[in-house]
mmCIF file of C-alpha atoms in Angstrom:
data_model
loop_
_atom_site.group_PDB
_atom_site.id
_atom_site.type_symbol
_atom_site.label_atom_id
_atom_site.label_comp_id
_atom_site.label_asym_id
_atom_site.label_seq_id
_atom_site.Cartn_x
_atom_site.Cartn_y
_atom_site.Cartn_z
ATOM 1 C CA MET A 1 49.342 104.659 42.557
ATOM 2 C CA GLY A 2 50.541 107.005 39.997
ATOM 3 C CA LYS A 3 53.088 107.064 37.313
ATOM 4 C CA SER A 4 56.889 107.995 38.400
ATOM 5 C CA ILE A 5 59.578 108.441 36.128
ATOM 6 C CA GLY A 6 63.266 106.953 37.360
ATOM 7 C CA LEU A 7 66.415 108.961 35.946
ATOM 8 C CA LEU A 8 69.829 107.299 36.007
ATOM 9 C CA GLU A 9 73.166 109.000 34.719
ATOM 10 C CA LEU A 10 76.297 107.112 34.814
ATOM 11 C CA LYS A 11 80.044 108.011 33.344
ATOM 12 C CA SER A 12 80.182 104.922 31.261
ATOM 13 C CA ILE A 13 78.424 104.351 27.983
ATOM 14 C CA PRO A 14 78.767 100.223 28.214
ATOM 15 C CA ALA A 15 77.858 100.105 31.930
ATOM 16 C CA GLY A 16 74.905 102.557 30.982
ATOM 17 C CA VAL A 17 73.515 100.278 27.998
ATOM 18 C CA GLN A 18 74.054 97.391 30.613
ATOM 19 C CA SER A 19 72.045 98.858 33.176
ATOM 20 C CA ALA A 20 69.327 99.748 30.647
ATOM 21 C CA ASP A 21 69.001 96.431 29.928
ATOM 22 C CA GLU A 22 68.949 94.900 33.541
ATOM 23 C CA MET A 23 66.273 97.720 34.598
ATOM 24 C CA LEU A 24 64.263 96.720 31.975
ATOM 25 C CA LYS A 25 64.519 92.872 32.843
ATOM 26 C CA ALA A 26 63.634 94.181 36.730
ATOM 27 C CA ALA A 27 60.306 95.360 36.344
ATOM 28 C CA ASP A 28 57.708 96.538 34.096
ATOM 29 C CA VAL A 29 58.616 99.910 32.989
ATOM 30 C CA GLU A 30 58.678 101.785 29.788
ATOM 31 C CA LEU A 31 62.097 102.914 28.454
ATOM 32 C CA LEU A 32 62.040 106.612 27.628
ATOM 33 C CA THR A 33 65.229 107.268 26.551
ATOM 34 C CA ALA A 34 68.922 105.530 27.117
ATOM 35 C CA ALA A 35 71.451 107.020 25.354
ATOM 36 C CA PRO A 36 75.167 108.683 25.281
ATOM 37 C CA ILE A 37 75.067 112.449 26.168
ATOM 38 C CA CYS A 38 77.907 114.908 26.443
ATOM 39 C CA PRO A 39 80.780 114.486 27.584
ATOM 40 C CA GLY A 40 80.860 110.776 27.246
ATOM 41 C CA LYS A 41 77.906 109.964 29.681
ATOM 42 C CA TYR A 42 75.117 107.890 29.635
ATOM 43 C CA ILE A 43 71.391 108.670 30.799
ATOM 44 C CA ILE A 44 68.740 106.381 31.231
ATOM 45 C CA ILE A 45 65.051 107.302 32.144
ATOM 46 C CA VAL A 46 62.117 105.179 32.626
ATOM 47 C CA SER A 47 58.520 105.521 33.624
ATOM 48 C CA GLY A 48 55.887 103.103 35.298
ATOM 49 C CA GLN A 49 53.910 102.544 38.351
ATOM 50 C CA VAL A 50 55.648 103.801 41.480
ATOM 51 C CA GLY A 51 56.951 100.294 42.600
ATOM 52 C CA ALA A 52 57.766 99.189 39.338
ATOM 53 C CA VAL A 53 59.847 102.196 38.729
ATOM 54 C CA LYS A 54 61.751 101.614 42.310
ATOM 55 C CA SER A 55 62.535 98.248 41.596
ATOM 56 C CA SER A 56 63.791 99.067 38.232
ATOM 57 C CA MET A 57 66.201 101.668 39.524
ATOM 58 C CA GLU A 58 67.436 99.751 42.410
ATOM 59 C CA LYS A 59 68.627 97.319 39.700
ATOM 60 C CA GLY A 60 70.475 99.866 37.498
ATOM 61 C CA ARG A 61 72.059 101.843 40.595
ATOM 62 C CA GLN A 62 73.449 97.785 41.199
ATOM 63 C CA VAL A 63 74.647 97.354 37.855
ATOM 64 C CA ALA A 64 76.118 100.871 37.435
ATOM 65 C CA GLY A 65 78.233 100.332 40.657
ATOM 66 C CA THR A 66 81.032 103.061 40.660
ATOM 67 C CA PHE A 67 80.062 104.223 37.122
ATOM 68 C CA LEU A 68 76.807 106.006 38.619
ATOM 69 C CA ILE A 69 76.729 109.376 38.869
ATOM 70 C CA CYS A 70 73.567 110.573 40.275
ATOM 71 C CA HIS A 71 69.826 109.263 40.206
ATOM 72 C CA HIS A 72 66.477 110.524 41.213
ATOM 73 C CA ILE A 73 62.868 109.295 41.353
ATOM 74 C CA ILE A 74 59.810 111.665 40.562
ATOM 75 C CA ASN A 75 56.705 109.877 41.948
ATOM 76 C CA ASN A 76 53.512 111.152 40.528
ATOM 77 C CA VAL A 77 55.080 112.907 37.740
ATOM 78 C CA HIS A 78 52.795 115.445 35.602
ATOM 79 C CA PRO A 79 51.583 113.600 32.808
ATOM 80 C CA SER A 80 52.772 116.021 29.921
ATOM 81 C CA VAL A 81 56.557 115.273 31.033
ATOM 82 C CA PRO A 82 56.819 112.068 29.404
ATOM 83 C CA PRO A 83 55.793 113.502 26.243
ATOM 84 C CA ALA A 84 57.848 116.749 26.188
ATOM 85 C CA LEU A 85 60.986 114.180 27.087
ATOM 86 C CA ALA A 86 59.963 112.282 23.750
ATOM 87 C CA GLY A 87 59.574 115.800 21.888
ATOM 88 C CA THR A 88 56.134 114.599 20.804
ATOM 89 C CA VAL A 89 53.814 117.622 21.750
ATOM 90 C CA ASP A 90 52.049 119.415 19.393
ATOM 91 C CA VAL A 91 51.669 123.310 20.063
ATOM 92 C CA VAL A 92 49.171 125.024 18.625
ATOM 93 C CA ARG A 93 49.471 128.498 20.296
ATOM 94 C CA VAL A 94 52.216 130.102 22.107
ATOM 95 C CA THR A 95 51.075 133.009 23.958
ATOM 96 C CA ALA A 96 54.429 133.597 26.047
ATOM 97 C CA LEU A 97 57.411 131.268 26.128
ATOM 98 C CA GLY A 98 59.077 130.132 28.947
ATOM 99 C CA MET A 99 62.488 128.745 29.291
ATOM 100 C CA LEU A 100 65.334 127.075 31.900
ATOM 101 C CA GLU A 101 68.607 125.853 31.351
ATOM 102 C CA THR A 102 69.928 123.539 34.008
ATOM 103 C CA MET A 103 73.636 122.427 34.753
ATOM 104 C CA SER A 104 72.432 118.505 34.470
ATOM 105 C CA ALA A 105 70.204 116.810 32.363
ATOM 106 C CA LEU A 106 68.277 115.278 35.259
ATOM 107 C CA THR A 107 67.705 118.519 37.017
ATOM 108 C CA ALA A 108 65.856 119.443 33.377
ATOM 109 C CA VAL A 109 63.234 116.993 33.793
ATOM 110 C CA ARG A 110 62.946 117.875 37.477
ATOM 111 C CA ALA A 111 62.126 121.271 36.733
ATOM 112 C CA ALA A 112 59.817 120.116 33.951
ATOM 113 C CA ASP A 113 57.641 118.120 36.810
ATOM 114 C CA ILE A 114 57.640 121.493 39.195
ATOM 115 C CA ALA A 115 56.744 123.855 36.294
ATOM 116 C CA ALA A 116 53.932 121.568 34.959
ATOM 117 C CA LYS A 117 52.683 121.034 38.885
ATOM 118 C CA ALA A 118 52.831 124.884 39.483
ATOM 119 C CA SER A 119 50.856 126.378 36.925
ATOM 120 C CA SER A 120 48.756 126.008 33.674
ATOM 121 C CA ILE A 121 51.508 125.778 31.260
ATOM 122 C CA ILE A 122 51.956 123.088 28.207
ATOM 123 C CA LEU A 123 55.421 121.780 28.194
ATOM 124 C CA MET A 124 56.909 121.932 24.985
ATOM 125 C CA GLU A 125 60.374 120.297 25.287
ATOM 126 C CA VAL A 126 62.468 118.757 27.929
ATOM 127 C CA ARG A 127 65.877 118.709 26.390
ATOM 128 C CA VAL A 128 68.117 116.295 28.385
ATOM 129 C CA ALA A 129 71.961 117.201 27.412
ATOM 130 C CA ARG A 130 72.356 115.938 23.766
ATOM 131 C CA GLY A 131 74.625 118.622 22.129
ATOM 132 C CA LEU A 132 74.688 120.427 25.428
ATOM 133 C CA GLY A 133 77.693 119.735 27.276
ATOM 134 C CA GLY A 134 75.469 117.784 29.794
ATOM 135 C CA LYS A 135 73.243 120.617 30.636
ATOM 136 C CA GLY A 136 69.503 120.175 30.214
ATOM 137 C CA TYR A 137 66.950 122.843 29.117
ATOM 138 C CA LEU A 138 63.017 122.995 28.753
ATOM 139 C CA THR A 139 60.526 125.050 27.001
ATOM 140 C CA PHE A 140 57.211 125.832 27.646
ATOM 141 C CA THR A 141 54.444 128.086 26.899
ATOM 142 C CA GLY A 142 50.984 129.435 28.440
ATOM 143 C CA GLU A 143 49.793 132.831 29.363
ATOM 144 C CA VAL A 144 52.435 135.637 30.690
ATOM 145 C CA SER A 145 51.327 134.961 34.232
ATOM 146 C CA ALA A 146 51.409 131.125 34.481
ATOM 147 C CA VAL A 147 54.629 130.746 32.420
ATOM 148 C CA LYS A 148 56.140 133.555 35.010
ATOM 149 C CA SER A 149 54.623 131.471 37.990
ATOM 150 C CA ALA A 150 56.251 128.269 36.370
ATOM 151 C CA LEU A 151 59.990 129.931 36.486
ATOM 152 C CA ASP A 152 59.345 131.478 39.896
ATOM 153 C CA SER A 153 58.443 127.839 41.369
ATOM 154 C CA CYS A 154 61.439 126.117 39.394
ATOM 155 C CA VAL A 155 63.476 128.776 40.643
ATOM 156 C CA SER A 156 62.805 128.689 44.448
ATOM 157 C CA GLN A 157 62.833 124.880 44.633
ATOM 158 C CA LEU A 158 65.928 124.333 42.462
ATOM 159 C CA ALA A 159 68.229 127.692 43.011
ATOM 160 C CA ASP A 160 69.854 126.932 45.873
ATOM 161 C CA SER A 161 71.491 124.220 44.550
ATOM 162 C CA GLY A 162 73.085 125.865 41.884
ATOM 163 C CA ASP A 163 71.963 123.586 39.080
ATOM 164 C CA ILE A 164 69.743 126.867 37.222
ATOM 165 C CA THR A 165 72.182 128.783 34.869
ATOM 166 C CA GLY A 166 69.677 130.700 33.163
ATOM 167 C CA SER A 167 65.907 131.137 32.624
ATOM 168 C CA CYS A 168 63.841 133.844 30.286
ATOM 169 C CA LEU A 169 59.884 134.671 29.753
ATOM 170 C CA ILE A 170 59.492 135.952 26.543
ATOM 171 C CA PRO A 171 55.887 137.328 26.080
ATOM 172 C CA SER A 172 54.479 137.460 22.504
ATOM 173 C CA PRO A 173 57.510 135.690 20.785
ATOM 174 C CA HIS A 174 58.117 136.368 17.246
ATOM 175 C CA LYS A 175 56.900 134.147 14.515
ATOM 176 C CA GLY A 176 60.081 133.873 13.238
ATOM 177 C CA LEU A 177 61.876 132.647 16.459
ATOM 178 C CA LEU A 178 58.749 130.040 16.808
ATOM 179 C CA GLU A 179 59.274 128.550 13.628
ATOM 180 C CA LYS A 180 62.671 127.540 14.688
ATOM 181 C CA LEU A 181 61.937 126.518 18.027
ATOM 182 C CA VAL A 182 58.647 124.424 17.614
#
C-alpha cells in the first residue's frame, strides 16, 4: 500500500492538541504539522501507510467531536507533497511559476496532490493558513505547458466547490521575485 496524508481542521486549539496526541498514539503515523492557524483554528496533518492514517484519522475525529470543522484523507499521495508542506524543497531552476490560492488550508493540500499527479512539475511550497486568514496556497514550477496543465487540472477538479480564489502562471519570472519567494 502507498502513503497517505490525513488532514483535520478544528475550531479549538486545546481540542486540536489533544486530538493530535491521540492520533499519534492510535497508529504509526508521522506528524507533518500540528499548529494553530488563522483565525483561531487548529490543523493536523499526518502521513503514513493507508491503514495507519485511516485509524489515526478515525481517532482524531472521535476526540475532536463537535470541534471538528473538516477532514480529508488523500490515499497514495504524490511523494512531493510532504516535502512541500514542510518547506524543504530545494529548487534549482524556475522556468515558469504556477500559484494557486484556496479558501481553505486543506484544499491547498488536495490541490498540490492534484497538480503533482497531473503534470511534470516541482512543488515548491504548500502553505496552509498560517498568516493567511485560513486560506492556503501552493507554488510550483516546471515548463510553461506543464504548469498550465497542473493549474488546469486543479481548476477542473476543484472549481465547482468554490474553494479556488485565484491562480496565475508566470513564464520566466523575474530573478528579484524569485529571491523573495524561494
